[in-house]
Protein backbone atom coordinates (compact mmCIF):
# COMPACT_ATOMS: atom_id res chain seq x y z
CA MET A 1 132.55 76.50 110.90
CA ASP A 2 131.36 78.57 108.07
CA LYS A 3 128.18 77.77 106.27
CA TYR A 4 127.37 78.81 102.74
CA TYR A 5 124.46 79.25 100.40
CA PHE A 6 124.19 80.21 96.89
CA GLN A 7 122.68 83.47 95.49
CA PRO A 8 120.32 84.74 94.16
CA GLY A 9 117.95 82.19 95.67
CA SER A 10 116.43 78.84 95.91
CA GLY A 11 115.34 78.79 92.31
CA TRP A 12 118.87 77.80 91.29
CA ARG A 13 118.95 74.98 93.97
CA LEU A 14 115.58 73.57 92.53
CA PHE A 15 117.08 73.92 89.08
CA TYR A 16 120.12 71.80 90.13
CA VAL A 17 117.94 69.25 91.76
CA TYR A 18 115.84 68.97 88.53
CA LEU A 19 119.02 68.47 86.36
CA GLN A 20 120.22 65.76 88.73
CA ARG A 21 117.41 63.63 87.66
CA MET A 22 118.45 63.87 83.97
CA ASP A 23 120.53 60.91 82.60
CA LYS A 24 123.08 62.98 80.58
CA ALA A 25 126.08 63.72 82.57
CA ILE A 26 126.90 66.67 80.51
CA TRP A 27 123.95 68.68 81.82
CA LYS A 28 124.94 67.82 85.38
CA LEU A 29 128.49 69.09 84.63
CA ILE A 30 127.14 72.42 83.16
CA ALA A 31 124.83 72.95 86.13
CA LEU A 32 127.71 72.36 88.48
CA LEU A 33 129.92 74.84 86.61
CA ILE A 34 127.04 77.47 86.85
CA LEU A 35 126.56 76.91 90.58
CA LEU A 36 130.44 77.16 91.22
CA SER A 37 130.63 80.42 89.22
CA MET A 38 127.93 82.07 91.22
CA PRO A 39 128.84 84.52 94.11
CA VAL A 40 128.31 83.04 97.56
CA HIS A 41 128.32 84.47 101.01
CA ARG A 42 128.13 82.78 104.35
CA VAL A 43 125.05 82.21 106.48
CA VAL A 44 127.46 82.07 109.59
CA ALA A 45 130.95 83.39 109.58
CA ASP A 46 133.14 82.86 112.70
CA GLY A 47 130.01 83.17 114.75
CA ILE A 48 128.57 86.23 112.97
CA PRO A 49 125.05 85.32 111.48
CA TYR A 50 124.42 86.98 108.09
CA ALA A 51 121.12 87.75 106.35
CA ARG A 52 120.68 88.12 102.69
CA HIS A 53 122.85 91.00 101.53
CA THR A 54 121.31 93.60 99.18
CA VAL A 55 124.47 93.80 96.99
CA THR A 56 127.06 91.31 95.92
CA VAL A 57 129.83 91.16 98.58
CA PRO A 58 133.27 89.85 98.02
CA LEU A 59 134.41 87.25 100.44
CA PHE A 60 137.36 89.38 101.73
CA ILE A 61 135.05 92.31 102.35
CA GLU A 62 132.77 89.99 104.35
CA ASP A 63 135.86 88.76 106.26
CA ILE A 64 136.82 92.28 107.28
CA VAL A 65 133.13 93.02 108.18
CA THR A 66 133.04 90.00 110.31
CA SER A 67 136.30 90.88 112.24
CA VAL A 68 135.01 94.30 112.92
CA LEU A 69 131.55 92.96 114.11
CA LEU A 70 133.33 90.31 116.43
CA ALA A 71 135.06 93.22 118.13
CA ASN A 72 131.93 95.58 118.09
CA PRO A 73 128.74 93.48 118.18
CA VAL A 74 125.32 95.32 118.13
CA ASP A 75 123.22 94.43 121.36
CA GLY A 76 120.26 92.73 120.27
CA ALA A 77 121.17 92.01 116.64
CA GLU A 78 120.08 88.55 115.25
CA TYR A 79 121.69 89.08 111.87
CA TYR A 80 123.79 91.46 109.88
CA ALA A 81 123.49 92.34 106.17
CA VAL A 82 125.68 94.48 103.80
CA THR A 83 123.48 97.05 102.13
CA ASP A 84 126.14 98.96 99.98
CA ILE A 85 129.77 99.21 99.17
CA THR A 86 131.36 102.59 98.10
CA THR A 87 134.92 102.63 96.95
CA HIS A 88 137.16 105.71 97.16
CA GLY A 89 140.49 104.81 95.76
CA SER A 90 141.99 102.07 97.94
CA VAL A 91 139.27 102.63 100.75
CA TYR A 92 136.13 100.61 100.76
CA VAL A 93 133.23 102.09 102.87
CA VAL A 94 130.56 99.28 103.75
CA SER A 95 127.08 100.03 104.80
CA VAL A 96 125.75 97.50 107.31
CA ALA A 97 122.39 96.89 108.83
CA ALA A 98 121.92 95.16 112.08
CA ILE A 99 118.59 93.16 112.01
CA LYS A 100 116.12 91.76 114.42
CA GLY A 101 112.77 90.08 114.15
CA CYS A 102 112.86 89.17 110.43
CA ASP A 103 113.33 86.28 108.09
CA PRO A 104 117.09 86.58 107.21
CA GLN A 105 116.21 85.86 103.61
CA ASN A 106 113.15 88.00 103.30
CA TRP A 107 113.83 91.15 105.51
CA ASN A 108 113.59 95.00 105.15
CA LEU A 109 114.95 98.01 106.81
CA ASP A 110 112.01 98.23 109.11
CA CYS A 111 113.52 95.24 110.88
CA ALA A 112 116.94 97.01 111.32
CA ILE A 113 117.99 98.11 114.81
CA LYS A 114 120.99 99.93 113.76
CA LEU A 115 122.54 101.36 110.53
CA PHE A 116 126.15 101.96 110.36
CA THR A 117 129.40 101.90 108.12
CA ILE A 118 132.69 100.29 108.26
CA ALA A 119 135.80 101.63 106.26
CA THR A 120 138.70 99.51 105.37
CA ASP A 121 141.65 99.68 102.92
CA GLY A 122 142.30 95.90 103.25
CA THR A 123 144.94 96.27 105.97
CA PHE A 124 143.29 98.61 108.46
CA SER A 125 139.59 98.76 109.33
CA GLY A 126 137.38 100.97 111.58
CA LEU A 127 133.90 101.33 112.51
CA GLU A 128 132.01 104.58 111.96
CA GLY A 129 132.78 107.02 114.77
CA SER A 130 136.15 105.51 115.56
CA PRO A 131 139.58 107.20 115.14
CA GLU A 132 140.52 104.49 112.53
CA TYR A 133 137.34 105.24 110.56
CA ALA A 134 138.06 109.09 110.56
CA SER A 135 141.56 108.38 109.47
CA LEU A 136 140.54 106.20 106.59
CA THR A 137 137.78 108.56 105.31
CA SER A 138 139.44 111.94 105.98
CA ALA A 139 140.40 112.36 102.35
CA PHE A 140 136.88 112.28 101.12
CA MET A 141 134.52 113.01 104.01
CA ASN A 142 133.83 116.38 105.49
CA ASP A 143 133.10 117.03 109.08
CA TYR A 144 129.45 118.26 108.66
CA GLU A 145 127.38 118.58 111.86
CA GLN A 146 125.45 115.45 112.23
CA TYR A 147 122.33 114.65 114.32
CA LYS A 148 123.34 112.59 117.44
CA PRO A 149 120.55 110.66 119.17
CA GLY A 150 119.72 112.17 122.64
CA THR A 151 121.10 115.58 121.90
CA LEU A 152 118.16 117.26 120.33
CA ASN A 153 115.26 115.48 121.84
CA ASP A 154 113.53 118.61 123.25
CA GLY A 155 115.03 121.10 120.86
CA THR A 156 114.75 122.20 117.23
CA VAL A 157 116.63 121.68 114.12
CA GLY A 158 117.33 124.87 112.21
CA GLY A 159 116.77 128.44 113.11
CA ASP A 160 114.89 131.40 111.64
CA ASP A 161 116.86 134.52 110.79
CA GLY A 162 113.76 136.04 109.04
CA ASP A 163 115.47 136.36 105.65
CA TYR A 164 115.03 133.19 103.49
CA SER A 165 117.25 134.56 100.69
CA ASN A 166 120.25 134.61 103.11
CA SER A 167 119.04 131.95 105.48
CA THR A 168 120.72 128.75 106.80
CA LEU A 169 117.40 127.09 107.20
CA PRO A 170 116.88 123.77 105.66
CA VAL A 171 114.65 123.77 102.57
CA LEU A 172 111.79 121.44 101.62
CA PRO A 173 113.21 118.54 99.44
CA PHE A 174 111.19 119.28 96.34
CA LYS A 175 111.27 121.86 93.67
CA PRO A 176 110.59 125.42 94.82
CA GLY A 177 107.34 126.84 93.50
CA THR A 178 105.59 123.59 93.36
CA LYS A 179 103.33 121.38 95.59
CA VAL A 180 103.17 117.95 96.97
CA VAL A 181 100.39 116.15 98.85
CA ILE A 182 101.07 115.04 102.44
CA GLY A 183 100.59 111.25 102.35
CA SER A 184 97.67 109.60 104.10
CA ARG A 185 99.90 108.13 106.86
CA GLY A 186 100.62 111.66 107.99
CA ILE A 187 103.69 111.97 110.34
CA HIS A 188 104.76 108.34 111.21
CA ASP A 189 107.70 106.50 112.60
CA ALA A 190 110.65 106.65 110.15
CA GLY A 191 111.55 103.12 110.61
CA PHE A 192 114.91 102.10 109.10
CA SER A 193 116.27 101.69 112.63
CA LEU A 194 116.28 105.39 113.23
CA THR A 195 114.79 105.22 116.78
CA GLY A 196 112.83 108.25 117.71
CA TRP A 197 112.93 109.61 114.15
CA LYS A 198 109.77 110.63 112.26
CA ALA A 199 108.95 110.58 108.62
CA ILE A 200 106.45 112.10 106.23
CA ASP A 201 105.41 110.92 102.67
CA LEU A 202 105.71 113.81 100.13
CA VAL A 203 103.46 112.54 97.18
CA SER A 204 103.42 113.92 93.67
CA GLY A 205 102.36 112.73 90.24
CA THR A 206 101.03 113.80 86.95
CA ASP A 207 97.30 113.77 87.93
CA ILE A 208 97.35 115.58 91.33
CA GLY A 209 96.81 119.11 89.80
CA SER A 210 98.48 122.19 88.58
CA GLY A 211 101.80 123.03 89.93
CA ALA A 212 102.59 119.53 91.09
CA ALA A 213 106.23 118.87 91.93
CA PRO A 214 108.11 117.05 89.25
CA ASN A 215 110.07 113.90 89.98
CA GLU A 216 113.04 115.55 91.49
CA VAL A 217 114.66 115.32 94.97
CA TYR A 218 116.48 118.38 96.39
CA ALA A 219 118.91 118.41 99.42
CA SER A 220 117.39 120.06 102.48
CA ALA A 221 120.76 121.08 103.78
CA ASP A 222 124.39 121.00 103.07
CA SER A 223 125.19 117.53 104.34
CA GLU A 224 127.13 114.38 103.42
CA ILE A 225 125.78 110.85 102.73
CA THR A 226 126.71 108.68 105.64
CA TYR A 227 124.73 105.54 105.02
CA VAL A 228 123.26 103.85 101.89
CA CYS A 229 120.89 101.03 101.37
CA ARG A 230 120.63 99.92 97.78
CA ASP A 231 118.69 97.00 96.27
CA ASP A 232 117.08 96.00 92.95
CA HIS A 233 114.41 98.65 93.03
CA SER A 234 115.34 101.69 95.11
CA VAL A 235 118.11 103.47 97.23
CA ALA A 236 117.71 105.04 100.67
CA VAL A 237 120.28 107.37 102.07
CA ARG A 238 120.94 109.14 105.39
CA ALA A 239 122.52 112.44 105.07
CA GLY A 240 123.02 114.90 108.19
CA ASN A 241 119.78 115.38 109.88
CA PHE A 242 117.59 113.91 107.13
CA LEU A 243 116.67 110.52 105.54
CA TYR A 244 115.67 110.32 101.88
CA ALA A 245 114.18 106.95 100.59
CA HIS A 246 112.46 105.55 97.65
CA LEU A 247 115.16 107.09 95.27
CA GLN A 248 116.09 105.77 91.86
CA ASP A 249 119.68 104.69 91.71
CA ASN A 250 122.37 107.04 90.40
CA ALA A 251 126.16 107.43 90.67
CA ASN A 252 125.85 110.23 93.35
CA LEU A 253 124.24 107.98 96.03
CA THR A 254 127.29 106.89 97.60
CA VAL A 255 128.80 107.23 101.14
CA GLY A 256 130.94 110.43 101.18
CA TYR A 257 128.93 112.30 98.52
CA ASN A 258 128.27 115.95 99.40
CA LEU A 259 124.78 117.27 99.17
CA SER A 260 124.15 121.12 98.63
CA ARG A 261 121.22 122.75 100.05
CA GLY A 262 118.52 123.33 97.47
CA VAL A 263 120.35 121.41 94.64
CA LYS A 264 118.73 118.40 92.92
CA PHE A 265 120.46 115.18 93.62
CA ALA A 266 118.05 112.37 92.82
CA SER A 267 114.65 111.24 91.50
CA MET A 268 112.04 108.89 92.92
CA VAL A 269 110.69 105.48 91.95
CA VAL A 270 107.49 105.65 90.11
CA GLY A 271 104.58 103.35 91.06
CA SER A 272 104.41 100.47 93.51
CA PHE A 273 107.38 98.38 94.58
CA THR A 274 108.47 96.11 97.38
CA ASP A 275 112.11 95.43 98.38
CA THR A 276 114.67 95.37 101.28
CA CYS A 277 115.59 99.17 101.18
CA GLY A 278 111.85 100.46 100.97
CA TRP A 279 108.35 99.80 99.74
CA ALA A 280 105.50 101.77 98.28
CA ASN A 281 101.88 101.13 97.49
CA GLN A 282 100.96 103.98 95.01
CA GLN A 283 99.25 104.68 91.72
CA PRO A 284 101.35 103.80 88.65
CA ASN A 285 101.97 107.55 87.87
CA HIS A 286 102.66 108.61 91.34
CA TYR A 287 106.01 108.97 93.17
CA HIS A 288 106.76 109.86 96.74
CA LEU A 289 109.69 110.84 98.90
CA HIS A 290 109.91 109.01 102.34
CA PHE A 291 111.46 111.98 104.18
CA GLY A 292 112.82 111.27 107.65
CA VAL A 293 113.60 113.89 110.30
CA PRO A 294 114.85 113.56 113.97
CA GLY A 295 112.01 113.18 116.46
CA VAL A 296 112.42 116.62 117.94
CA THR A 297 109.85 119.22 118.92
CA SER A 298 110.13 121.12 115.64
CA VAL A 299 112.07 121.30 112.48
CA GLN A 300 112.28 124.68 110.87
CA PHE A 301 112.37 124.91 107.12
CA ALA A 302 112.35 127.97 104.79
CA GLY A 303 108.63 128.98 104.83
CA TRP A 304 107.30 126.21 107.12
CA THR A 305 107.86 124.55 110.63
CA LEU A 306 107.37 120.95 110.85
CA ARG A 307 106.01 119.79 114.26
CA PRO A 308 106.24 116.09 114.34
CA PHE A 309 104.25 115.61 117.52
CA GLU A 310 101.48 117.99 116.45
CA GLY A 311 100.87 116.14 113.02
CA GLY A 312 101.91 118.56 110.38
CA PHE A 313 103.53 121.72 108.99
CA VAL A 314 102.62 125.12 110.26
CA ASN A 315 103.01 128.65 109.05
CA GLY A 316 101.39 131.36 111.22
CA ASN A 317 97.80 130.01 111.63
CA THR A 318 97.91 127.82 108.61
CA TRP A 319 98.34 124.00 109.28
CA VAL A 320 99.02 121.31 106.61
CA ARG A 321 98.33 117.80 107.51
CA ALA A 322 97.70 114.38 105.90
CA GLY A 323 95.78 114.79 102.61
CA ASP A 324 96.60 118.60 102.35
CA TYR A 325 98.79 120.17 99.77
CA LEU A 326 102.19 121.50 100.83
CA TYR A 327 103.68 124.47 98.83
CA ASN A 328 107.51 125.01 98.70
CA PRO A 329 108.30 128.83 98.67
CA GLY A 330 112.01 128.13 98.15
CA LEU A 331 114.78 130.34 99.52
CA THR A 332 113.25 133.70 98.47
CA GLY A 333 109.99 133.61 100.46
CA GLY A 334 106.90 133.96 98.36
CA ASP A 335 103.45 132.42 98.90
CA ASN A 336 103.56 130.57 102.16
CA SER A 337 99.96 129.44 102.15
CA ALA A 338 98.89 125.90 102.11
CA GLY A 339 98.52 125.97 98.30
CA ASP A 340 95.24 124.29 97.99
CA PRO A 341 94.75 123.33 94.33
CA ALA A 342 91.39 124.97 94.53
CA GLU A 343 93.10 128.23 94.77
CA GLN A 344 95.05 127.44 91.56
CA ILE A 345 91.73 126.65 89.81
CA LYS A 346 89.46 129.45 91.05
CA GLN A 347 92.21 132.04 92.26
CA GLY A 348 90.59 132.12 95.68
CA ASN A 349 89.40 130.14 98.59
CA SER A 350 86.14 128.16 98.12
CA PHE A 351 83.26 128.37 100.67
CA TRP A 352 83.32 124.68 100.84
CA ASP A 353 86.98 124.57 101.67
CA GLY A 354 86.34 126.10 105.12
CA ILE A 355 83.44 123.66 105.85
CA VAL A 356 85.51 120.54 104.86
CA SER A 357 88.40 121.78 107.05
CA ALA A 358 86.14 122.62 110.07
CA MET A 359 84.51 119.20 109.78
CA ILE A 360 87.91 117.38 109.70
CA ASN A 361 89.22 119.55 112.62
CA VAL A 362 86.02 118.89 114.68
CA ILE A 363 86.22 115.11 114.19
CA ARG A 364 90.04 114.91 114.78
CA ASP A 365 90.34 117.50 117.63
CA GLY A 366 86.84 117.58 119.13
CA ILE A 367 85.49 114.03 118.92
CA LEU A 368 88.35 111.54 118.60
CA GLU A 369 90.37 113.13 121.52
CA ARG A 370 87.57 111.94 123.82
CA PHE A 371 88.04 108.35 122.73
CA PRO A 372 90.52 106.27 124.75
CA GLU A 373 93.70 105.38 122.77
CA ARG A 374 93.29 101.78 121.69
CA SER A 375 96.88 100.97 120.74
CA GLU A 376 100.08 102.58 119.76
CA THR A 377 99.02 102.69 116.05
CA ASN A 378 96.08 104.72 116.91
CA TYR A 379 93.71 103.46 114.28
CA GLN A 380 91.34 106.36 114.46
CA ASP A 381 93.98 108.69 113.23
CA VAL A 382 94.33 106.38 110.20
CA TYR A 383 90.51 106.59 109.47
CA ILE A 384 90.28 110.29 109.94
CA ASN A 385 93.35 110.78 107.62
CA ALA A 386 91.85 108.55 104.97
CA SER A 387 88.43 110.48 105.24
CA SER A 388 90.12 113.80 104.95
CA VAL A 389 91.71 112.75 101.82
CA VAL A 390 88.42 111.50 100.28
CA LEU A 391 86.67 114.77 101.33
CA ARG A 392 89.40 116.96 99.86
CA VAL A 393 89.44 115.09 96.58
CA PHE A 394 85.65 115.50 96.31
CA PHE A 395 86.03 119.24 97.14
CA ILE A 396 88.82 119.64 94.63
CA MET A 397 86.56 118.07 91.95
CA LEU A 398 83.65 120.22 92.98
CA SER A 399 85.74 123.24 92.32
CA THR A 400 86.56 122.33 88.76
CA SER A 401 84.28 121.76 85.74
CA PHE A 402 83.63 118.16 86.44
CA ASP A 403 80.03 117.03 86.29
CA LEU A 404 79.50 115.42 89.67
CA SER A 405 75.68 115.22 89.38
CA PHE A 406 75.75 111.39 88.87
CA PHE A 407 78.27 110.95 91.59
CA ALA A 408 76.20 113.04 93.93
CA PHE A 409 72.96 111.13 93.01
CA PHE A 410 74.86 107.79 93.70
CA MET A 411 76.02 108.90 97.00
CA ILE A 412 72.67 110.14 98.08
CA ALA A 413 71.04 106.91 96.98
CA MET A 414 73.65 104.95 99.06
CA PHE A 415 73.05 107.02 102.04
CA ILE A 416 69.24 106.21 101.79
CA LEU A 417 69.40 102.61 100.62
CA GLU A 418 72.09 101.28 102.97
CA PRO A 419 70.30 102.19 106.30
CA ALA A 420 67.20 100.85 104.69
CA ARG A 421 68.96 97.62 104.03
CA VAL A 422 70.28 97.32 107.53
CA ILE A 423 66.73 97.97 109.13
CA TYR A 424 65.20 95.25 106.83
CA LYS A 425 67.83 92.71 107.91
CA LEU A 426 67.23 93.74 111.43
CA TYR A 427 63.46 93.37 110.99
CA MET A 428 63.84 89.81 109.24
CA SER A 429 66.11 88.69 112.15
CA ILE A 430 63.67 89.73 114.67
CA LYS A 431 60.71 87.97 112.77
CA LYS A 432 62.74 84.84 112.47
CA ALA A 433 63.55 84.81 116.18
CA ILE A 434 59.94 85.74 117.24
CA PRO A 435 57.55 83.90 114.81
CA PHE A 436 54.40 85.82 115.84
CA VAL A 437 55.88 89.11 114.74
């Protein structure tokens, strides 16, 4: 038996309960008409449990999705949710997330165990990868080479022909000739049900220095959007070997849309937000791209090689990791250095840059490696990444005309007073425990 609930949430039900207590029957009638006019979807349909969809889903589409899922259930899935519906003529392409371990009314893509699409023309339907799906989508979807789990686990994505201007290498997904900051999480799991994939946050904003990347997202490779998650705050898309998340909605972000390497196709959400298709905790004037890649040994881009299991991008002997600035040389080569903002300010490396980098490397590679790994989350990496950001910000400010004398005085005072306070508390504890002291 099908069970229903009303959208958008419990607020309407509470509103109806409140009106029920009113004496005037006309208000009850109005409330009933409002509720009956609202879109509904089923909590359970023919045995398929549904979570809260991120978009409004007509019941006939949900019936079709239900029939396909009954024939092709996802192992381990507790709920399913529709995250987007794209229309191409008479064909509907429905993006679906299989969910596990989340409240069905308050879930996000980190709880998804599989992302997939279903195509239908109302008469025939097919699951992504099936002959029926290929037949239904052949008129508007190309046969781009897609990443298939298990096929590239020990290999590379891309290849270097040594000539960026004529290269088929993927490009970095932000404007050529500009810089972004690698987010403090460094390289981390991509989430979004992409098992084995890794992600890196490419952060920019109006206050991160000269040459900061504008709020523009560029396609890393010729590819096609094959999955979409769309909610009230952001959009996430999977296209070829890459995932692009935290995008502002636009008409191009649909299944079947072709992306061209090095061409802008979206912008990012500015400031903090939380919703089903993604979340960000950032400054009001900052924006960042959650950029996902297959969990392979290396991913080669024009100018840089991303090594997911070594923590950063590398070009020659230059490594860029959490808290560092990453420069995009584009398709024509150019300056492939780390693009530290101090170089933009002083037109040269600072003496302090080497000291700060050496300190970070000694702590990360020399000291922390000798500690046992406490958990899969590896908290010490979080601490050192945060520390490296703080040190680099201090260095950048030191390289400018900022007057840091008061800040330096305050830090020195804290370094002196805090140990003194601890020693005094220790002395008082001993004195209290041993009265004759």
